[in-house]
Amino acid sequence: MRIALVTAGSRGDVEPFAALARRAIDAGHDVALAVPQDPGVDLSGLPVRHLRISFHDLVGDAGVSPVAALRTFRSTIRPAMARMLEDALRTILQLRPDVVVHHPKVLTAPVAATHLGVPSVVVSAVPALSATRAFPAPGVVARDLGGPLNRLTYSALRGSSAMFAGDVRRAARRAGVSGPADPPHASLAPVSPELLSRPADWPASARLTGSWPPATGGAALPAGVQAFMDRGPFLYAGFGSMTGGDPLERARTVIVSARVVGLRILLATGWGGLALPRDLAGDGDVLAVPEVDHDVVLPRAEVAVHHGGAGTVHAALRAGTPSVVVPFAADQAFWGAAVAARGLGPAPVPSTKLSRGRLQPALERALTQRAHVAQVGARVRAEDGIAVTLEVLADAVGTAYVA
C-alpha cells in the first residue's frame, strides 16, 4: 500500500503517527509522513514532509488558556492553520496514495482523499469523533452529564471544526479541488480497553484499537539520566507542551512533595511547564532535563506526575507505573478521571489547585496502587493497536494484510 500519514499538533499528536509509519515501513508499505515543524519527536529514518506550522510557536504565543487562544485566533492561529491545511491538501495530492490516514485537525485530508478516489481513515488519540451517551466530549465538559446530555456536548467539537470551513474551501479552490468530502472509512482511537470501554452506541466504523506500541527511533537519553535512574527509586514529573502559570513554583511543589514521600525527582521541563528552582538543585536528588523517552524512563519510575495527555497516560500504563494526573486543559481532565476510575492512580489534581497539601497525599495513594497498575501494564503491553490499524487500512484499500 501507498500510505499518506498526515498529522498536526504537539508531540502527543505526532508520536502515534511516527510509530505507525515505522511499523508500516517494516511491513513493506510505501509510506510518507507529513508533520508540523518542530514536533519534538524522533523522526530519524522516516520519509518526512514538514507542514508550514509550528505548534510549539502557537502554544508559546497563545498558551493553553482558551481565553488566550481566542485573543490570538485571528492574528496567529487562523493564518497558521490555513497554511497547514493548504500544505496538507497539496502534499496528499502530490503523493497520490492508496489510503490517507490523518489527524482530525487536518480538515483538508478527506477532501484530498475524495478527489483522488481513495479512502481516508481518521486517527485521534482522544475518543471524541463519535458522539456517545457513555461520556461527554473529552475537553468540552469535565464531568459526566448522563446519557442524552453527554451526546449533546459533541456538537461543540463540530462547531470548532466549522471555524475553519472557509479555510478548507479556499485551500481546495486553490488546488483545483471541488465537491464535498466522503466520510472516513474508519475512525480509530489508539486507546487501551484497560483504560476505556468502547461505547455500545458508537457506529461500527469507530474503533478502539488498543494501545499503539512506541516507535523505536533510537533516540538517546539526555546526559546523566541513566546514572540518575540507576541510583534508586525516583519520581518522574513532566507536563509536556503545557505552559503558563509559575513553572518554578509548580516544580517546587513537586520536589518538596516527592522528598516527603522519600523519592528523588526526575524533572522534564518540556515546553516550559516546569523549571528547577536554584535553591532546590543542590541536594543531588533532583535532575532536570528538557525531555525523555517515556517508554524508557517510566518503567523505572515509582510514580509519574504528568499533565494527562493521552500519549503520556498510555506510556505510564505500558510501564505499569501509577499516574498522578495534573490536568491543564483540553482532554486531560477526562484522562485523569479515567485513570482514577480504573484504580491506575489517585483522583487528578488540577494544575490550578496544585499544592503540597494536595500532591503529597496523591503521591502516597499512588504508591499503594503500584501492584495493581503493574498487572494492568502487563495486559496493555500485550496489545498491538498498530497491527489492528494496518488491518483496517488493508480493508479500506481492499488488499490482504500480512503482519
Short mmCIF file of C-alpha atoms in Angstrom, two decimals:
data_model
loop_
_atom_site.label_atom_id
_atom_site.label_comp_id
_atom_site.label_asym_id
_atom_site.label_seq_id
_atom_site.Cartn_x
_atom_site.Cartn_y
_atom_site.Cartn_z
CA MET A 1 0.00 0.00 0.00
CA ARG A 2 0.99 3.59 -0.55
CA ILE A 3 0.06 5.28 2.72
CA ALA A 4 -0.05 9.02 3.39
CA LEU A 5 0.10 9.84 7.10
CA VAL A 6 -0.72 13.46 7.92
CA THR A 7 -0.84 14.85 11.44
CA ALA A 8 -0.92 18.17 13.25
CA GLY A 9 -0.41 19.21 16.85
CA SER A 10 2.24 18.75 19.52
CA ARG A 11 4.34 15.72 20.48
CA GLY A 12 1.34 13.64 21.58
CA ASP A 13 -0.24 14.10 18.14
CA VAL A 14 2.90 13.21 16.20
CA GLU A 15 4.28 10.23 18.14
CA PRO A 16 1.44 7.81 17.25
CA PHE A 17 1.79 8.61 13.55
CA ALA A 18 5.56 8.11 13.74
CA ALA A 19 5.01 4.72 15.39
CA LEU A 20 2.53 3.73 12.67
CA ALA A 21 4.93 4.92 9.96
CA ARG A 22 7.79 2.76 11.27
CA ARG A 23 5.65 -0.36 11.53
CA ALA A 24 4.09 0.18 8.11
CA ILE A 25 7.53 0.57 6.53
CA ASP A 26 8.75 -2.58 8.30
CA ALA A 27 5.72 -4.39 6.83
CA GLY A 28 6.80 -3.36 3.32
CA HIS A 29 4.43 -0.47 2.68
CA ASP A 30 5.33 2.76 0.88
CA VAL A 31 4.85 5.49 3.47
CA ALA A 32 5.08 9.28 3.59
CA LEU A 33 4.68 11.13 6.89
CA ALA A 34 3.66 14.81 6.96
CA VAL A 35 4.15 16.55 10.31
CA PRO A 36 4.34 20.09 11.72
CA GLN A 37 7.64 21.88 12.14
CA ASP A 38 9.45 21.36 15.46
CA PRO A 39 7.34 18.35 16.54
CA GLY A 40 9.72 17.32 19.35
CA VAL A 41 9.65 13.68 18.21
CA ASP A 42 12.45 11.45 16.94
CA LEU A 43 11.69 11.01 13.23
CA SER A 44 15.10 9.67 12.21
CA GLY A 45 14.97 7.37 9.21
CA LEU A 46 11.40 8.26 8.30
CA PRO A 47 10.30 9.82 4.98
CA VAL A 48 9.11 13.12 6.45
CA ARG A 49 7.49 16.17 4.89
CA HIS A 50 7.03 19.28 7.03
CA LEU A 51 3.87 21.36 7.01
CA ARG A 52 4.12 25.12 7.43
CA ILE A 53 3.01 25.29 11.04
CA SER A 54 4.77 25.11 14.41
CA PHE A 55 2.53 24.20 17.30
CA HIS A 56 5.44 24.96 19.61
CA ASP A 57 5.25 28.58 18.46
CA LEU A 58 1.45 28.63 18.65
CA VAL A 59 1.47 27.41 22.24
CA GLY A 60 4.18 29.95 23.04
CA ASP A 61 2.03 32.74 21.61
CA ALA A 62 -1.34 31.65 22.98
CA GLY A 63 -0.56 29.36 25.92
CA VAL A 64 -3.03 26.64 26.90
CA SER A 65 -5.75 29.01 28.04
CA PRO A 66 -8.84 29.11 25.78
CA VAL A 67 -9.15 32.83 26.54
CA ALA A 68 -5.58 33.47 25.39
CA ALA A 69 -6.18 31.37 22.27
CA LEU A 70 -9.25 33.44 21.40
CA ARG A 71 -7.20 36.64 21.68
CA THR A 72 -4.69 35.38 19.10
CA PHE A 73 -7.11 33.43 16.89
CA ARG A 74 -7.38 35.93 14.04
CA SER A 75 -3.81 37.21 14.17
CA THR A 76 -1.89 33.96 14.71
CA ILE A 77 -3.85 30.73 14.96
CA ARG A 78 -6.11 31.03 11.94
CA PRO A 79 -3.37 32.07 9.46
CA ALA A 80 -1.13 29.23 10.70
CA MET A 81 -3.92 26.69 10.42
CA ALA A 82 -4.81 27.94 6.92
CA ARG A 83 -1.21 27.38 5.77
CA MET A 84 -1.17 23.91 7.30
CA LEU A 85 -4.48 22.94 5.72
CA GLU A 86 -3.35 24.01 2.27
CA ASP A 87 0.05 22.31 2.66
CA ALA A 88 -1.61 19.07 3.75
CA LEU A 89 -4.02 19.11 0.81
CA ARG A 90 -1.29 19.71 -1.77
CA THR A 91 1.01 17.13 -0.15
CA ILE A 92 -1.63 14.40 -0.36
CA LEU A 93 -2.46 15.28 -3.96
CA GLN A 94 1.23 15.05 -4.88
CA LEU A 95 1.69 11.71 -3.11
CA ARG A 96 -1.32 10.04 -4.75
CA PRO A 97 -1.58 7.38 -2.01
CA ASP A 98 -3.86 4.34 -1.84
CA VAL A 99 -5.16 5.50 1.55
CA VAL A 100 -4.94 8.69 3.62
CA VAL A 101 -4.55 8.43 7.39
CA HIS A 102 -4.97 11.76 9.14
CA HIS A 103 -5.37 13.61 12.40
CA PRO A 104 -8.76 15.32 12.94
CA LYS A 105 -7.09 18.75 12.80
CA VAL A 106 -6.14 18.09 9.15
CA LEU A 107 -9.56 19.00 7.80
CA THR A 108 -8.40 19.03 4.17
CA ALA A 109 -7.21 15.41 4.23
CA PRO A 110 -10.63 13.86 3.45
CA VAL A 111 -11.12 16.47 0.71
CA ALA A 112 -7.90 15.33 -0.96
CA ALA A 113 -8.73 11.66 -0.50
CA THR A 114 -12.16 12.09 -2.06
CA HIS A 115 -10.69 13.95 -5.03
CA LEU A 116 -8.21 11.11 -5.58
CA GLY A 117 -10.91 8.48 -5.14
CA VAL A 118 -9.17 6.78 -2.22
CA PRO A 119 -10.39 6.07 1.34
CA SER A 120 -9.47 8.13 4.35
CA VAL A 121 -9.05 6.92 7.92
CA VAL A 122 -9.07 9.42 10.79
CA VAL A 123 -6.99 8.69 13.89
CA SER A 124 -7.39 10.57 17.14
CA ALA A 125 -5.82 9.76 20.49
CA VAL A 126 -8.94 11.31 22.03
CA PRO A 127 -12.23 9.36 21.64
CA ALA A 128 -14.19 12.43 20.58
CA LEU A 129 -15.01 11.80 16.91
CA SER A 130 -18.23 9.84 17.55
CA ALA A 131 -20.93 11.06 19.92
CA THR A 132 -21.92 8.72 22.72
CA ARG A 133 -24.15 8.58 25.76
CA ALA A 134 -21.34 6.89 27.72
CA PHE A 135 -19.27 10.02 28.39
CA PRO A 136 -19.24 13.71 27.43
CA ALA A 137 -16.96 15.01 24.71
CA PRO A 138 -13.44 14.99 26.19
CA GLY A 139 -12.19 18.53 26.60
CA VAL A 140 -15.66 20.07 26.47
CA VAL A 141 -17.15 19.05 29.83
CA ALA A 142 -15.19 17.75 32.79
CA ARG A 143 -17.95 15.62 34.39
CA ASP A 144 -20.46 13.04 33.24
CA LEU A 145 -23.78 14.71 32.43
CA GLY A 146 -25.62 11.47 31.76
CA GLY A 147 -26.98 9.88 28.58
CA PRO A 148 -28.59 12.39 26.18
CA LEU A 149 -26.78 15.39 27.65
CA ASN A 150 -23.45 13.67 27.09
CA ARG A 151 -24.27 13.27 23.39
CA LEU A 152 -25.14 16.97 23.09
CA THR A 153 -21.64 18.02 24.16
CA TYR A 154 -20.17 16.68 20.91
CA SER A 155 -21.84 19.48 18.94
CA ALA A 156 -19.24 21.85 20.42
CA LEU A 157 -16.47 19.89 18.68
CA ARG A 158 -18.30 20.09 15.36
CA GLY A 159 -18.52 23.83 15.88
CA SER A 160 -14.76 24.15 16.36
CA SER A 161 -14.16 22.44 13.02
CA ALA A 162 -16.68 24.75 11.37
CA MET A 163 -14.48 27.73 12.30
CA PHE A 164 -12.02 26.62 9.61
CA ALA A 165 -14.60 25.69 6.93
CA GLY A 166 -13.75 28.78 4.91
CA ASP A 167 -10.04 27.96 5.02
CA VAL A 168 -10.78 24.43 3.80
CA ARG A 169 -12.82 25.77 0.86
CA ARG A 170 -10.09 28.27 -0.07
CA ALA A 171 -7.38 25.61 0.06
CA ALA A 172 -9.47 23.31 -2.13
CA ARG A 173 -10.20 26.06 -4.64
CA ARG A 174 -6.52 27.00 -4.95
CA ALA A 175 -5.62 23.34 -5.52
CA GLY A 176 -8.34 22.91 -8.14
CA VAL A 177 -10.37 20.54 -5.96
CA SER A 178 -14.12 20.77 -5.56
CA GLY A 179 -17.03 18.87 -4.10
CA PRO A 180 -17.83 17.59 -0.59
CA ALA A 181 -15.59 15.09 1.15
CA ASP A 182 -16.67 11.49 1.60
CA PRO A 183 -17.00 10.23 5.19
CA PRO A 184 -13.99 8.32 6.52
CA HIS A 185 -13.75 4.57 6.03
CA ALA A 186 -12.98 4.27 9.75
CA SER A 187 -12.44 6.37 12.84
CA LEU A 188 -9.73 4.95 15.10
CA ALA A 189 -8.63 5.75 18.64
CA PRO A 190 -5.35 4.18 19.85
CA VAL A 191 -6.83 3.70 23.31
CA SER A 192 -6.47 0.66 25.56
CA PRO A 193 -9.65 -1.11 26.71
CA GLU A 194 -7.89 -1.32 30.07
CA LEU A 195 -8.45 2.43 30.32
CA LEU A 196 -11.73 2.94 28.49
CA SER A 197 -14.51 0.65 27.31
CA ARG A 198 -15.82 1.04 23.75
CA PRO A 199 -19.24 2.74 23.87
CA ALA A 200 -22.03 0.44 22.71
CA ASP A 201 -23.69 3.26 20.75
CA TRP A 202 -20.68 4.03 18.55
CA PRO A 203 -21.08 3.27 14.83
CA ALA A 204 -19.33 0.15 13.51
CA SER A 205 -16.71 2.31 11.79
CA ALA A 206 -15.49 3.71 15.14
CA ARG A 207 -12.97 1.52 16.93
CA LEU A 208 -10.68 1.47 19.92
CA THR A 209 -7.63 -0.29 18.51
CA GLY A 210 -5.82 -0.85 21.78
CA SER A 211 -2.54 0.79 22.74
CA TRP A 212 -0.01 1.53 19.99
CA PRO A 213 3.47 0.27 20.87
CA PRO A 214 6.06 3.04 20.75
CA ALA A 215 8.25 3.80 17.78
CA THR A 216 11.89 2.84 18.25
CA GLY A 217 13.87 5.57 16.61
CA GLY A 218 16.94 5.08 18.78
CA ALA A 219 16.89 8.49 20.49
CA ALA A 220 19.49 8.65 23.27
CA LEU A 221 18.63 9.62 26.83
CA PRO A 222 19.83 13.08 27.91
CA ALA A 223 23.16 13.14 29.73
CA GLY A 224 23.01 11.84 33.27
CA VAL A 225 19.55 10.27 33.11
CA GLN A 226 20.71 6.65 33.07
CA ALA A 227 23.04 7.19 36.01
CA PHE A 228 20.29 9.01 37.90
CA MET A 229 17.86 6.14 37.39
CA ASP A 230 20.46 3.59 38.48
CA ARG A 231 20.87 5.26 41.87
CA GLY A 232 17.48 4.12 43.20
CA PRO A 233 13.77 4.96 43.42
CA PHE A 234 12.59 8.21 41.83
CA LEU A 235 9.54 10.10 40.74
CA TYR A 236 9.12 11.33 37.17
CA ALA A 237 7.43 14.70 36.62
CA GLY A 238 6.76 16.30 33.24
CA PHE A 239 4.00 18.41 31.74
CA GLY A 240 4.92 18.10 28.07
CA SER A 241 3.78 21.02 25.93
CA MET A 242 1.87 22.71 28.75
CA THR A 243 2.85 26.27 29.62
CA GLY A 244 1.51 29.13 31.70
CA GLY A 245 1.41 29.80 35.42
CA ASP A 246 4.57 29.74 37.52
CA PRO A 247 6.83 26.85 36.43
CA LEU A 248 9.23 27.45 39.33
CA GLU A 249 6.53 27.23 41.98
CA ARG A 250 4.98 24.22 40.25
CA ALA A 251 8.33 22.40 40.30
CA ARG A 252 8.88 23.42 43.91
CA THR A 253 5.57 21.76 44.86
CA VAL A 254 6.55 18.56 43.06
CA ILE A 255 10.06 18.40 44.51
CA VAL A 256 9.10 19.10 48.13
CA SER A 257 6.17 16.65 47.98
CA ALA A 258 8.36 13.93 46.47
CA ARG A 259 11.01 14.40 49.13
CA VAL A 260 8.41 13.97 51.88
CA VAL A 261 7.42 10.56 50.49
CA GLY A 262 11.08 9.58 50.08
CA LEU A 263 11.57 9.84 46.32
CA ARG A 264 14.19 11.53 44.19
CA ILE A 265 12.89 13.60 41.28
CA LEU A 266 13.50 13.42 37.53
CA LEU A 267 12.10 16.67 36.16
CA ALA A 268 11.27 17.01 32.45
CA THR A 269 10.92 20.76 31.83
CA GLY A 270 9.16 20.30 28.46
CA TRP A 271 7.94 23.45 26.76
CA GLY A 272 8.16 25.44 29.99
CA GLY A 273 5.63 23.89 32.36
CA LEU A 274 8.34 23.15 34.93
CA ALA A 275 11.56 24.95 35.86
CA LEU A 276 14.03 23.88 38.54
CA PRO A 277 14.37 26.44 41.39
CA ARG A 278 18.03 27.14 42.10
CA ASP A 279 17.68 26.69 45.84
CA LEU A 280 16.36 23.11 45.35
CA ALA A 281 19.00 21.99 42.86
CA GLY A 282 21.91 21.35 45.19
CA ASP A 283 20.96 18.19 47.10
CA GLY A 284 21.76 15.75 44.30
CA ASP A 285 18.31 14.19 44.38
CA VAL A 286 16.90 16.24 41.50
CA LEU A 287 17.79 16.04 37.82
CA ALA A 288 16.21 18.43 35.33
CA VAL A 289 16.30 17.70 31.59
CA PRO A 290 14.24 19.05 28.67
CA GLU A 291 12.52 15.74 27.86
CA VAL A 292 12.96 11.97 27.98
CA ASP A 293 11.68 8.87 26.21
CA HIS A 294 8.71 7.88 28.36
CA ASP A 295 8.88 4.23 27.34
CA VAL A 296 12.47 4.03 28.59
CA VAL A 297 12.12 6.09 31.77
CA LEU A 298 8.63 5.40 33.13
CA PRO A 299 9.16 1.65 33.72
CA ARG A 300 11.92 2.65 36.16
CA ALA A 301 9.85 5.33 37.98
CA GLU A 302 7.86 4.68 41.17
CA VAL A 303 5.17 7.14 40.11
CA ALA A 304 4.64 9.57 37.21
CA VAL A 305 3.29 13.09 37.72
CA HIS A 306 2.09 14.45 34.38
CA HIS A 307 -0.50 16.55 32.58
CA GLY A 308 -2.67 13.65 31.44
CA GLY A 309 -2.16 13.75 27.69
CA ALA A 310 -3.38 10.56 26.02
CA GLY A 311 0.14 9.55 24.97
CA THR A 312 1.65 10.00 28.42
CA VAL A 313 -1.25 8.20 30.10
CA HIS A 314 -0.72 5.19 27.85
CA ALA A 315 3.06 5.30 28.29
CA ALA A 316 2.58 5.11 32.06
CA LEU A 317 0.12 2.25 31.60
CA ARG A 318 2.55 0.29 29.42
CA ALA A 319 5.21 0.90 32.06
CA GLY A 320 2.96 -0.35 34.86
CA THR A 321 3.58 2.93 36.70
CA PRO A 322 0.84 4.78 38.63
CA SER A 323 -0.07 8.24 37.33
CA VAL A 324 -0.81 11.39 39.28
CA VAL A 325 -2.55 13.44 36.61
CA VAL A 326 -2.33 17.23 36.85
CA PRO A 327 -4.66 18.39 34.05
CA PHE A 328 -4.20 21.80 32.46
CA ALA A 329 -6.65 21.92 29.55
CA ALA A 330 -8.46 20.09 26.76
CA ASP A 331 -8.99 16.34 27.26
CA GLN A 332 -6.58 15.96 30.18
CA ALA A 333 -9.24 16.03 32.92
CA PHE A 334 -11.07 13.26 31.02
CA TRP A 335 -8.00 11.03 31.10
CA GLY A 336 -7.32 11.91 34.74
CA ALA A 337 -10.83 10.77 35.65
CA ALA A 338 -10.39 7.56 33.61
CA VAL A 339 -7.11 6.80 35.39
CA ALA A 340 -8.75 7.26 38.80
CA ALA A 341 -11.84 5.24 37.85
CA ARG A 342 -9.70 2.22 36.91
CA GLY A 343 -7.51 2.43 40.03
CA LEU A 344 -4.46 3.39 37.99
CA GLY A 345 -3.77 6.49 40.02
CA PRO A 346 -5.45 8.81 42.53
CA ALA A 347 -8.03 11.46 41.68
CA PRO A 348 -6.50 14.12 39.42
CA VAL A 349 -5.07 17.31 40.91
CA PRO A 350 -5.96 20.28 38.65
CA SER A 351 -2.96 22.42 37.75
CA THR A 352 -4.73 25.48 39.14
CA LYS A 353 -5.04 23.75 42.53
CA LEU A 354 -1.61 22.10 42.66
CA SER A 355 -0.23 22.39 46.18
CA ARG A 356 1.78 20.33 48.60
CA GLY A 357 -1.38 19.71 50.60
CA ARG A 358 -2.99 18.07 47.56
CA LEU A 359 0.00 16.48 45.82
CA GLN A 360 1.62 14.74 48.79
CA PRO A 361 -1.45 12.60 49.67
CA ALA A 362 -1.94 11.90 45.96
CA LEU A 363 1.61 10.54 45.78
CA GLU A 364 1.06 8.43 48.88
CA ARG A 365 -2.10 6.99 47.35
CA ALA A 366 -0.35 6.30 44.02
CA LEU A 367 2.40 4.33 45.73
CA THR A 368 -0.21 1.97 47.23
CA GLN A 369 -1.55 1.26 43.72
CA ARG A 370 1.70 0.04 42.19
CA ALA A 371 0.89 -3.69 42.31
CA HIS A 372 -2.47 -3.23 40.58
CA VAL A 373 -1.03 -0.93 37.91
CA ALA A 374 1.78 -3.40 37.24
CA GLN A 375 -0.78 -6.13 36.49
CA VAL A 376 -2.71 -3.84 34.15
CA GLY A 377 0.52 -2.76 32.48
CA ALA A 378 1.35 -6.35 31.52
CA ARG A 379 -2.01 -6.64 29.72
CA VAL A 380 -1.53 -3.30 27.95
CA ARG A 381 1.92 -4.34 26.72
CA ALA A 382 0.30 -7.39 25.10
CA GLU A 383 -1.94 -5.14 22.96
CA ASP A 384 -0.94 -4.27 19.40
CA GLY A 385 -3.14 -1.47 18.20
CA ILE A 386 -0.87 -0.76 15.24
CA ALA A 387 -1.41 -4.26 13.84
CA VAL A 388 -5.15 -3.69 14.18
CA THR A 389 -4.76 -0.37 12.35
CA LEU A 390 -2.82 -1.89 9.48
CA GLU A 391 -5.60 -4.45 9.07
CA VAL A 392 -8.14 -1.62 8.89
CA LEU A 393 -6.07 0.14 6.22
CA ALA A 394 -5.79 -3.06 4.21
CA ASP A 395 -9.55 -3.50 4.42
CA ALA A 396 -10.06 0.09 3.26
CA VAL A 397 -7.84 -0.42 0.24
CA GLY A 398 -9.12 -3.95 -0.43
CA THR A 399 -5.82 -5.76 -0.02
CA ALA A 400 -4.69 -8.62 2.19
CA TYR A 401 -2.54 -7.69 5.16
CA VAL A 402 0.24 -9.94 6.41
CA ALA A 403 1.81 -8.91 9.75
#
